[in-house]
CSV table of C-alpha atoms in Angstrom, one decimal:
chain,number,residue,atom,x,y,z
A,1,MET,CA,40.8,-21.3,140.6
A,2,GLY,CA,39.0,-19.0,143.1
A,3,ALA,CA,40.2,-15.8,141.4
A,4,PRO,CA,37.7,-14.0,139.2
A,5,HIS,CA,38.1,-15.0,135.6
A,6,GLY,CA,38.8,-12.2,133.2
A,7,HIS,CA,41.7,-9.9,133.8
A,8,ARG,CA,42.9,-7.0,135.9
A,9,LEU,CA,41.4,-4.3,133.7
A,10,HIS,CA,38.0,-5.8,132.9
A,11,PHE,CA,35.1,-4.1,134.5
A,12,HIS,CA,32.0,-6.3,134.7
A,13,ALA,CA,28.8,-4.6,133.7
A,14,HIS,CA,26.0,-4.9,131.2
A,15,SER,CA,26.0,-2.1,128.7
A,16,PRO,CA,25.8,-1.6,124.9
A,17,VAL,CA,29.6,-1.2,124.8
A,18,HIS,CA,30.1,-4.5,126.7
A,19,ALA,CA,27.6,-6.2,124.4
A,20,LEU,CA,29.3,-4.9,121.2
A,21,SER,CA,31.3,-7.6,119.4
A,22,ALA,CA,35.0,-7.5,120.0
A,23,HIS,CA,36.0,-7.2,116.4
A,24,THR,CA,33.8,-4.1,116.0
A,25,LYS,CA,35.5,-2.6,119.1
A,26,LEU,CA,38.9,-3.4,117.8
A,27,ILE,CA,38.2,-1.7,114.5
A,28,ALA,CA,36.6,1.3,116.2
A,29,LEU,CA,39.7,1.6,118.5
A,30,LEU,CA,42.1,1.5,115.6
A,31,ALA,CA,40.0,4.0,113.6
A,32,TYR,CA,39.7,6.3,116.5
A,33,ALA,CA,43.4,6.2,117.3
A,34,VAL,CA,44.4,6.8,113.7
A,35,LEU,CA,42.0,9.7,113.4
A,36,VAL,CA,43.3,11.3,116.7
A,37,VAL,CA,46.9,10.8,115.6
A,38,ALA,CA,46.3,12.2,112.1
A,39,THR,CA,44.6,15.3,113.4
A,40,PRO,CA,46.9,18.2,112.6
A,41,ALA,CA,47.9,20.7,115.3
A,42,GLN,CA,46.1,23.6,113.6
A,43,TRP,CA,42.8,21.8,114.0
A,44,TRP,CA,43.2,21.8,117.8
A,45,TRP,CA,39.4,22.2,118.3
A,46,MET,CA,39.0,18.7,116.8
A,47,PHE,CA,40.6,17.3,120.0
A,48,ALA,CA,37.6,18.5,121.9
A,49,VAL,CA,35.4,16.6,119.6
A,50,TRP,CA,37.5,13.4,120.0
A,51,ALA,CA,37.5,13.9,123.8
A,52,VAL,CA,33.7,14.3,123.9
A,53,ALA,CA,33.4,11.2,121.6
A,54,ILE,CA,35.4,8.9,123.9
A,55,LEU,CA,33.9,10.3,127.1
A,56,SER,CA,30.4,9.6,125.8
A,57,VAL,CA,31.4,6.0,125.0
A,58,ILE,CA,32.7,5.7,128.5
A,59,ALA,CA,29.5,7.2,129.9
A,60,VAL,CA,27.4,4.6,127.9
A,61,SER,CA,29.7,1.8,129.0
A,62,LYS,CA,28.9,2.4,132.7
A,63,VAL,CA,32.5,2.0,133.6
A,64,PRO,CA,33.0,4.6,136.4
A,65,VAL,CA,35.6,7.3,135.9
A,66,SER,CA,37.0,6.4,139.4
A,67,TYR,CA,37.8,3.0,137.9
A,68,LEU,CA,39.6,4.3,134.8
A,69,ALA,CA,41.4,7.3,136.4
A,70,PRO,CA,44.0,5.3,138.5
A,71,ARG,CA,44.6,3.1,135.5
A,72,MET,CA,45.7,6.1,133.4
A,73,LEU,CA,49.0,5.8,135.3
A,74,VAL,CA,50.4,3.6,132.6
A,75,GLU,CA,50.9,6.9,130.8
A,76,ALA,CA,53.1,8.4,133.6
A,77,PRO,CA,56.6,7.8,132.1
A,78,PHE,CA,55.4,9.4,128.9
A,79,VAL,CA,54.1,12.4,130.7
A,80,VAL,CA,57.5,12.9,132.2
A,81,PHE,CA,59.0,12.9,128.7
A,82,ALA,CA,56.4,15.4,127.5
A,83,LEU,CA,57.2,17.7,130.4
A,84,VAL,CA,60.9,17.7,129.5
A,85,ILE,CA,60.2,18.6,125.8
A,86,PRO,CA,59.6,22.4,126.2
A,87,PHE,CA,63.0,22.7,127.9
A,88,VAL,CA,65.0,20.9,125.3
A,89,ALA,CA,63.2,21.6,122.0
A,90,THR,CA,64.6,24.0,119.5
A,91,GLY,CA,63.1,27.2,118.0
A,92,PRO,CA,62.0,30.6,119.3
A,93,ARG,CA,61.7,30.7,123.1
A,94,VAL,CA,59.0,32.3,125.4
A,95,GLN,CA,59.2,33.2,129.1
A,96,VAL,CA,56.8,31.2,131.3
A,97,LEU,CA,57.0,31.8,135.0
A,98,GLY,CA,60.6,33.0,134.6
A,99,MET,CA,61.6,29.9,132.6
A,100,SER,CA,62.8,30.1,129.1
A,101,LEU,CA,60.8,27.5,127.1
A,102,SER,CA,60.6,26.6,123.4
A,103,GLN,CA,57.5,27.8,121.8
A,104,ALA,CA,57.3,24.9,119.4
A,105,GLY,CA,58.2,22.5,122.2
A,106,LEU,CA,55.3,23.8,124.3
A,107,THR,CA,52.7,23.3,121.5
A,108,SER,CA,54.1,19.9,120.5
A,109,ALA,CA,54.2,18.7,124.1
A,110,ALA,CA,50.6,19.7,124.6
A,111,ILE,CA,49.5,18.0,121.3
A,112,LEU,CA,51.5,14.9,122.2
A,113,LEU,CA,50.0,14.7,125.7
A,114,THR,CA,46.5,15.2,124.3
A,115,LYS,CA,46.9,12.5,121.6
A,116,GLY,CA,48.6,10.1,124.1
A,117,THR,CA,45.9,10.6,126.7
A,118,LEU,CA,43.0,10.1,124.2
A,119,GLY,CA,44.7,6.9,123.0
A,120,VAL,CA,45.1,5.6,126.5
A,121,LEU,CA,41.5,6.4,127.3
A,122,ALA,CA,40.3,4.6,124.2
A,123,SER,CA,42.5,1.5,124.9
A,124,LEU,CA,41.4,1.4,128.5
A,125,THR,CA,37.7,1.5,127.4
A,126,LEU,CA,38.4,-1.5,125.1
A,127,ALA,CA,40.2,-3.4,127.9
A,128,ALA,CA,37.5,-2.6,130.5
A,129,THR,CA,34.6,-3.7,128.4
A,130,THR,CA,36.0,-6.8,126.6
A,131,GLU,CA,36.7,-10.2,128.1
A,132,PRO,CA,40.0,-11.8,126.9
A,133,HIS,CA,38.3,-14.7,125.2
A,134,ASP,CA,36.0,-12.3,123.3
A,135,LEU,CA,39.1,-10.4,122.2
A,136,ILE,CA,40.7,-13.6,120.9
A,137,ALA,CA,37.5,-14.4,119.0
A,138,GLY,CA,37.6,-10.8,117.6
A,139,LEU,CA,41.2,-11.2,116.4
A,140,ARG,CA,40.2,-14.5,114.7
A,141,ARG,CA,37.3,-12.8,112.9
A,142,LEU,CA,39.6,-10.1,111.8
A,143,ARG,CA,41.7,-12.8,110.0
A,144,PHE,CA,44.7,-12.4,112.2
A,145,PRO,CA,47.1,-15.3,111.3
A,146,LYS,CA,45.8,-18.4,113.1
A,147,ALA,CA,49.2,-19.3,114.5
A,148,LEU,CA,49.7,-15.9,116.1
A,149,VAL,CA,46.2,-15.9,117.6
A,150,ASP,CA,46.8,-19.4,119.0
A,151,VAL,CA,50.0,-18.1,120.7
A,152,ILE,CA,48.0,-15.1,122.2
A,153,ALA,CA,45.3,-17.5,123.4
A,154,ASN,CA,47.8,-19.7,125.0
A,155,MET,CA,49.5,-16.8,126.7
A,156,LEU,CA,46.3,-15.5,128.1
A,157,ARG,CA,45.2,-19.0,129.3
A,158,TYR,CA,48.4,-19.3,131.4
A,159,LEU,CA,48.7,-15.7,132.4
A,160,ASP,CA,47.0,-16.1,135.7
A,161,VAL,CA,48.7,-19.4,136.4
A,162,VAL,CA,52.2,-18.1,135.9
A,163,THR,CA,51.7,-14.7,137.6
A,164,THR,CA,50.2,-16.4,140.7
A,165,GLU,CA,53.1,-18.8,140.7
A,166,LEU,CA,55.4,-15.8,140.7
A,167,THR,CA,53.3,-14.3,143.6
A,168,ARG,CA,53.7,-17.6,145.5
A,169,MET,CA,57.5,-17.4,145.1
A,170,ARG,CA,57.5,-13.9,146.3
A,171,VAL,CA,55.4,-14.8,149.4
A,172,ALA,CA,57.7,-17.7,150.1
A,173,LEU,CA,60.8,-15.4,149.9
A,174,THR,CA,59.1,-12.7,152.1
A,175,SER,CA,58.1,-15.2,154.7
A,176,ARG,CA,61.7,-16.3,154.9
A,177,GLY,CA,62.6,-12.7,155.7
A,178,PHE,CA,63.8,-11.6,152.3
A,179,THR,CA,63.3,-8.0,151.2
A,180,ALA,CA,65.0,-6.8,148.0
A,181,ARG,CA,66.6,-3.4,148.7
A,182,ASN,CA,69.5,-3.0,146.4
A,183,PRO,CA,71.4,-4.6,143.5
A,184,ARG,CA,73.1,-7.1,145.8
A,185,HIS,CA,69.7,-8.8,146.0
A,186,TRP,CA,69.3,-9.2,142.3
A,187,ALA,CA,70.8,-12.7,142.3
A,188,VAL,CA,67.9,-14.0,144.5
A,189,ILE,CA,65.2,-12.4,142.3
A,190,ALA,CA,66.9,-13.6,139.1
A,191,ARG,CA,67.1,-17.2,140.5
A,192,SER,CA,63.3,-17.1,141.1
A,193,LEU,CA,62.8,-15.9,137.6
A,194,GLY,CA,65.0,-18.8,136.3
A,195,ALA,CA,62.9,-21.2,138.3
A,196,LEU,CA,59.7,-19.6,137.0
A,197,PHE,CA,60.9,-20.1,133.4
A,198,VAL,CA,61.7,-23.8,134.0
A,199,ARG,CA,58.4,-24.4,135.8
A,200,ALA,CA,56.4,-22.5,133.1
A,201,TYR,CA,58.1,-24.5,130.3
A,202,GLU,CA,57.6,-27.8,132.1
A,203,ARG,CA,54.0,-27.1,132.8
A,204,GLY,CA,53.5,-26.2,129.1
A,205,GLU,CA,55.1,-29.5,128.1
A,206,ARG,CA,53.0,-31.5,130.5
A,207,VAL,CA,49.7,-30.0,129.5
A,208,HIS,CA,50.6,-30.3,125.8
A,209,LEU,CA,51.5,-34.0,126.2
A,210,ALA,CA,48.3,-34.6,128.2
A,211,MET,CA,46.3,-32.9,125.5
A,212,LEU,CA,48.0,-35.0,122.8
A,213,SER,CA,47.3,-38.2,124.7
A,214,ARG,CA,43.7,-37.4,124.8
A,215,GLY,CA,43.6,-37.0,121.0
A,216,ALA,CA,44.0,-33.2,120.6
A,217,GLN,CA,45.5,-32.1,117.3
B,11,MET,CA,55.3,4.2,123.4
B,12,PRO,CA,51.8,5.7,123.1
B,13,ASP,CA,49.8,6.9,120.2
B,14,GLY,CA,50.9,10.1,118.4
B,15,PHE,CA,54.6,9.9,119.2
B,16,LEU,CA,55.7,9.3,115.6
B,17,ASP,CA,54.0,10.6,112.5
B,18,ALA,CA,51.7,8.5,110.4
B,19,VAL,CA,54.2,7.7,107.6
B,20,THR,CA,56.9,6.3,110.1
B,21,SER,CA,54.2,4.4,112.1
B,22,THR,CA,52.9,2.8,108.9
B,23,ALA,CA,56.4,1.9,107.8
B,24,THR,CA,57.3,0.3,111.1
B,25,GLY,CA,53.9,-1.4,111.0
B,26,VAL,CA,54.8,-3.0,107.7
B,27,LEU,CA,58.2,-4.0,109.0
B,28,ALA,CA,56.7,-5.5,112.1
B,29,ILE,CA,54.2,-7.6,110.1
B,30,GLY,CA,57.0,-8.9,107.9
B,31,GLY,CA,59.1,-9.7,111.0
B,32,VAL,CA,56.3,-11.5,112.7
B,33,ALA,CA,55.4,-13.5,109.6
B,34,ALA,CA,59.0,-14.6,109.2
B,35,ALA,CA,59.1,-15.5,112.9
B,36,LEU,CA,56.0,-17.6,112.6
B,37,ARG,CA,57.7,-19.6,109.9
B,38,GLY,CA,61.1,-19.7,111.7
B,39,THR,CA,59.6,-20.8,115.1
B,40,LYS,CA,58.4,-24.1,113.6
B,41,ARG,CA,62.1,-25.0,113.1
B,42,GLU,CA,63.1,-24.1,116.6
B,43,LEU,CA,60.5,-25.8,118.7
B,44,SER,CA,59.4,-28.7,116.6
B,45,GLU,CA,55.7,-29.7,117.0
B,46,ARG,CA,55.2,-28.2,120.4
B,47,THR,CA,55.4,-24.7,119.0
B,48,THR,CA,52.2,-23.0,120.0
B,49,PRO,CA,51.9,-24.0,123.7
B,50,LEU,CA,55.6,-23.4,124.4
B,51,VAL,CA,55.8,-20.0,122.7
B,52,GLY,CA,52.6,-19.0,124.5
B,53,LEU,CA,54.2,-20.0,127.8
B,54,CYS,CA,57.4,-18.2,127.0
B,55,ALA,CA,55.4,-15.1,126.2
B,56,THR,CA,53.6,-15.5,129.6
B,57,PHE,CA,57.1,-15.8,131.2
B,58,VAL,CA,58.4,-12.7,129.6
B,59,PHE,CA,55.2,-10.8,130.6
B,60,ALA,CA,55.7,-12.0,134.2
B,61,ALA,CA,59.4,-11.2,134.2
B,62,GLN,CA,58.6,-7.7,133.1
B,63,MET,CA,56.4,-7.3,136.2
B,64,VAL,CA,59.3,-8.1,138.6
B,65,ASN,CA,60.9,-5.0,140.0
B,66,PHE,CA,64.6,-4.9,140.6
B,67,PRO,CA,65.6,-2.3,143.2
B,68,VAL,CA,68.3,0.0,142.1
B,69,GLY,CA,68.6,1.8,145.4
B,70,ALA,CA,67.3,5.1,146.7
B,71,GLY,CA,63.7,3.9,146.4
B,72,THR,CA,63.8,3.5,142.6
B,73,SER,CA,63.6,0.3,140.7
B,74,GLY,CA,63.7,-1.0,137.1
B,75,HIS,CA,62.4,-4.0,135.3
B,76,LEU,CA,63.6,-6.3,132.5
B,77,ILE,CA,62.7,-5.8,128.9
B,78,GLY,CA,63.7,-9.4,128.1
B,79,GLY,CA,64.4,-9.4,124.3
B,80,ALA,CA,67.9,-10.9,124.6
B,81,LEU,CA,66.8,-13.2,127.5
B,82,ALA,CA,64.0,-14.7,125.4
B,83,ALA,CA,66.4,-15.1,122.5
B,84,VAL,CA,68.9,-17.0,124.6
B,85,LEU,CA,66.3,-19.2,126.3
B,86,VAL,CA,64.0,-20.1,123.3
B,87,GLY,CA,65.8,-19.0,120.2
B,88,PRO,CA,65.6,-15.9,118.1
B,89,TRP,CA,62.4,-16.6,116.0
B,90,SER,CA,60.4,-17.7,119.0
B,91,ALA,CA,61.7,-14.7,120.9
B,92,ILE,CA,60.5,-12.3,118.3
B,93,LEU,CA,57.1,-14.0,118.5
B,94,CYS,CA,57.1,-13.9,122.3
B,95,MET,CA,58.0,-10.2,122.4
B,96,SER,CA,55.4,-9.3,119.8
B,97,VAL,CA,52.7,-11.2,121.5
B,98,VAL,CA,53.6,-9.6,124.9
B,99,ILE,CA,53.5,-6.1,123.2
B,100,ILE,CA,50.1,-6.8,121.5
B,101,VAL,CA,48.5,-8.1,124.8
B,102,GLN,CA,50.0,-5.1,126.8
B,103,SER,CA,48.4,-2.8,124.3
B,104,LEU,CA,45.0,-4.4,123.9
B,105,LEU,CA,44.4,-5.6,127.4
B,106,PHE,CA,46.5,-3.3,129.6
B,107,ALA,CA,46.3,-0.1,127.6
B,108,ASP,CA,50.1,0.0,127.8
B,109,GLY,CA,51.4,1.2,124.4
B,110,GLY,CA,49.2,2.8,121.7
B,111,ILE,CA,47.5,0.7,119.0
B,112,THR,CA,48.9,2.9,116.3
B,113,ALA,CA,52.3,2.5,117.9
B,114,LEU,CA,52.1,-1.3,117.8
B,115,GLY,CA,54.3,-1.5,114.7
B,116,THR,CA,57.0,0.7,116.2
B,117,ASN,CA,57.0,-1.0,119.6
B,118,ILE,CA,57.2,-4.5,117.9
B,119,THR,CA,60.0,-3.3,115.7
B,120,LEU,CA,62.0,-1.8,118.5
B,121,MET,CA,61.5,-4.3,121.4
B,122,GLY,CA,60.8,-7.3,119.2
B,123,LEU,CA,62.8,-7.2,116.0
B,124,VAL,CA,65.7,-4.9,116.8
B,125,SER,CA,66.4,-6.0,120.4
B,126,VAL,CA,66.1,-9.8,119.6
B,127,ALA,CA,68.1,-9.5,116.3
B,128,VAL,CA,71.0,-7.6,117.9
B,129,GLY,CA,70.9,-9.7,121.0
B,130,TRP,CA,71.0,-12.9,119.1
B,131,ALA,CA,73.7,-11.7,116.7
B,132,CYS,CA,75.9,-10.9,119.7
B,133,VAL,CA,75.2,-14.3,121.2
B,134,VAL,CA,76.2,-16.1,118.0
B,135,VAL,CA,79.4,-14.0,117.4
B,136,LEU,CA,80.6,-14.2,121.0
B,137,ARG,CA,79.8,-17.9,121.4
B,138,ARG,CA,81.8,-18.7,118.3
B,139,ALA,CA,84.7,-16.2,118.8
B,140,LEU,CA,85.9,-16.2,122.4
B,141,LEU,CA,83.6,-17.8,124.9
B,142,ARG,CA,83.1,-21.3,123.7
B,143,SER,CA,82.5,-23.0,127.1
B,144,ILE,CA,79.0,-23.3,128.5
B,145,ARG,CA,80.3,-21.7,131.7
B,146,TRP,CA,80.7,-18.4,129.8
B,147,LEU,CA,77.2,-18.4,128.4
B,148,PRO,CA,75.7,-16.2,131.1
B,149,VAL,CA,78.4,-13.6,130.4
B,150,VAL,CA,77.6,-13.9,126.7
B,151,ALA,CA,73.9,-13.4,127.4
B,152,GLY,CA,74.6,-10.4,129.6
B,153,ILE,CA,76.8,-8.7,127.0
B,154,SER,CA,74.1,-9.4,124.3
B,155,ALA,CA,71.4,-8.0,126.6
B,156,TRP,CA,73.4,-4.8,127.0
B,157,ALA,CA,73.9,-4.5,123.3
B,158,SER,CA,70.3,-5.2,122.5
B,159,VAL,CA,69.1,-2.4,124.9
B,160,VAL,CA,71.5,0.1,123.5
B,161,ALA,CA,70.7,-0.8,119.9
B,162,SER,CA,67.0,-0.5,120.6
B,163,SER,CA,67.5,3.0,122.0
B,164,ALA,CA,69.6,4.0,119.0
B,165,ALA,CA,66.9,2.6,116.7
B,166,PHE,CA,64.3,4.6,118.6
B,167,THR,CA,66.3,7.8,118.1
B,168,GLY,CA,66.7,7.0,114.4
B,169,LEU,CA,63.0,6.6,114.0
B,170,TYR,CA,62.4,9.8,116.0
B,171,ALA,CA,64.7,11.7,113.7
B,172,LEU,CA,62.7,10.4,110.7
B,173,GLY,CA,59.2,10.8,112.0
B,174,GLY,CA,59.2,12.6,115.4
B,175,THR,CA,56.4,15.1,116.0
B,176,VAL,CA,58.5,17.5,118.1
B,177,PRO,CA,61.5,19.5,116.9
B,178,LEU,CA,64.3,18.3,119.1
B,179,PRO,CA,68.1,18.7,118.7
B,180,MET,CA,68.7,15.2,117.4
B,181,SER,CA,72.4,14.9,118.2
B,182,LYS,CA,71.7,15.7,121.8
B,183,VAL,CA,68.8,13.3,121.9
B,184,LEU,CA,70.9,10.6,120.5
B,185,VAL,CA,73.6,11.1,123.2
B,186,ALA,CA,71.1,11.3,126.0
B,187,MET,CA,69.1,8.3,124.9
B,188,VAL,CA,72.0,6.0,124.1
B,189,GLY,CA,73.9,7.2,127.2
B,190,TRP,CA,71.0,6.6,129.5
B,191,HIS,CA,70.2,3.2,128.0
B,192,ALA,CA,73.9,2.2,128.2
B,193,LEU,CA,73.4,2.6,132.0
B,194,ILE,CA,70.0,0.9,132.1
B,195,GLY,CA,71.5,-1.8,129.9
B,196,LEU,CA,73.9,-2.7,132.6
B,197,GLY,CA,71.0,-3.7,134.8
B,198,GLU,CA,69.4,-5.7,132.0
B,199,ALA,CA,72.8,-7.4,131.4
B,200,VAL,CA,73.4,-8.4,135.0
B,201,ILE,CA,69.8,-9.7,135.4
B,202,THR,CA,69.8,-11.6,132.0
B,203,GLY,CA,73.1,-13.2,132.9
B,204,LEU,CA,71.9,-14.3,136.3
B,205,VAL,CA,68.6,-15.7,135.0
B,206,VAL,CA,70.4,-17.6,132.3
B,207,ALA,CA,72.9,-19.0,134.8
B,208,SER,CA,70.1,-20.2,137.1
B,209,VAL,CA,68.3,-22.0,134.2
B,210,LEU,CA,71.6,-23.5,133.1
B,211,SER,CA,72.3,-24.9,136.5
B,212,THR,CA,69.0,-26.8,136.6
B,213,ARG,CA,67.9,-27.5,133.0
B,214,PRO,CA,70.7,-26.6,130.6
B,215,ASP,CA,68.8,-28.5,127.9
B,216,LEU,CA,66.1,-25.8,127.9
B,217,VAL,CA,68.5,-23.0,127.0
B,218,TYR,CA,68.4,-22.7,123.2
B,219,ALA,CA,71.7,-20.9,123.0
B,220,ALA,CA,73.4,-23.7,124.9
B,221,ARG,CA,72.4,-26.5,122.5
B,222,PRO,CA,75.5,-26.5,120.3
B,223,LEU,CA,77.7,-26.2,123.4
B,224,ILE,CA,76.0,-29.2,125.0
B,225,ALA,CA,76.2,-31.2,121.8
B,226,ALA,CA,79.9,-30.5,121.7
B,227,ARG,CA,80.5,-31.9,125.1
B,228,THR,CA,81.9,-35.4,125.3
B,229,LEU,CA,80.8,-38.1,127.7
B,230,GLU,CA,83.2,-38.4,130.5
B,231,ILE,CA,83.4,-41.7,132.3
B,232,ARG,CA,85.2,-41.4,135.6
B,233,THR,CA,86.9,-44.6,136.8
B,234,GLY,CA,88.6,-45.5,140.1
B,235,ALA,CA,86.0,-44.2,142.5
B,236,THR,CA,83.9,-47.3,142.5
B,237,SER,CA,84.6,-49.7,145.4
């Protein structure tokens, strides 16, 4: 394959954060997320500490902010939800710019957004500094069930193969003049998904049989 | 769902539930897919991941995508489907920063356990009760997909009522969530039905939910057309 190995979020660099073993980073991410989530609203100044902590890790990791910022978009649907909260939450209301908003809703939405954003930043840092195979090794060292890690490893091994297969199908459709515009076109997209399933399954079977015939256990 | 959406107690509880569910699925999968378990479940997870990337245009410039719990259950069986969905959610969280690590348990419970369990229960009931022919299986799959989406949204609201971090009027949230997902579920239903129909037309033997229906078919030998 000519495509770069690794995955869409990985940022290649040499830094102490990249060099850190994956299981340490996983534990650190989990500990950080738990601490952030467990921080009560009254201790709002702690969030500044958490933010400084993750931003310094990002600074050390040499992953540019311009690389991370657009990838924060995964958070977008959740931001919409948080923005709606002050309008629908219960409790005493305050006037902001002529709108009647719930006091409790405003605070909760702010806390929710802060916690969510810090969590996404931390997850992005892990994803940007860890190669998939290191992550799998890390999960193994953390004693994840072997069968589960095997499935994850298999999924990641085929991820590029199957998604590029999907891209090829899309290119083929487009070159025949197909553009999906409305629900009437769903049947066409669904058929290519069906074909993708059959091809993925058959490929898995083929590769597995080939491995068995070479003596793999 | 990101970090910090539900309180620590609820997140821990769903985490325990998710671990139990995945452990049961690991055992159950061995029965469904014989010795080729690992590579095939891995590929199904890849397929679900890819299927979630595909956008279905709804019109007016908006589009939605599949969740795939019921689809996976119909194609590879309920235990493998739980495993597929869980693995997709874990990979989304760890490698794509989509879904918080402390919300893993909740996300697996909702999109893995609840959606697959409800979807599969519907398939079994409908398949036995009214739509016994293989021709109806896409319709069965569609109805089950709709039910699985609505059930997941109801379960989400229930979890939120137990451990939400924001004071919201719960009855209104329930109506809004379930109503909205009943609408979204229609898309999931149509797409699931169409995908199942297309796999049935080429490789019906690969559709797990079709196995008893295929086994029940009798061999038909047509005579008179040979000359």
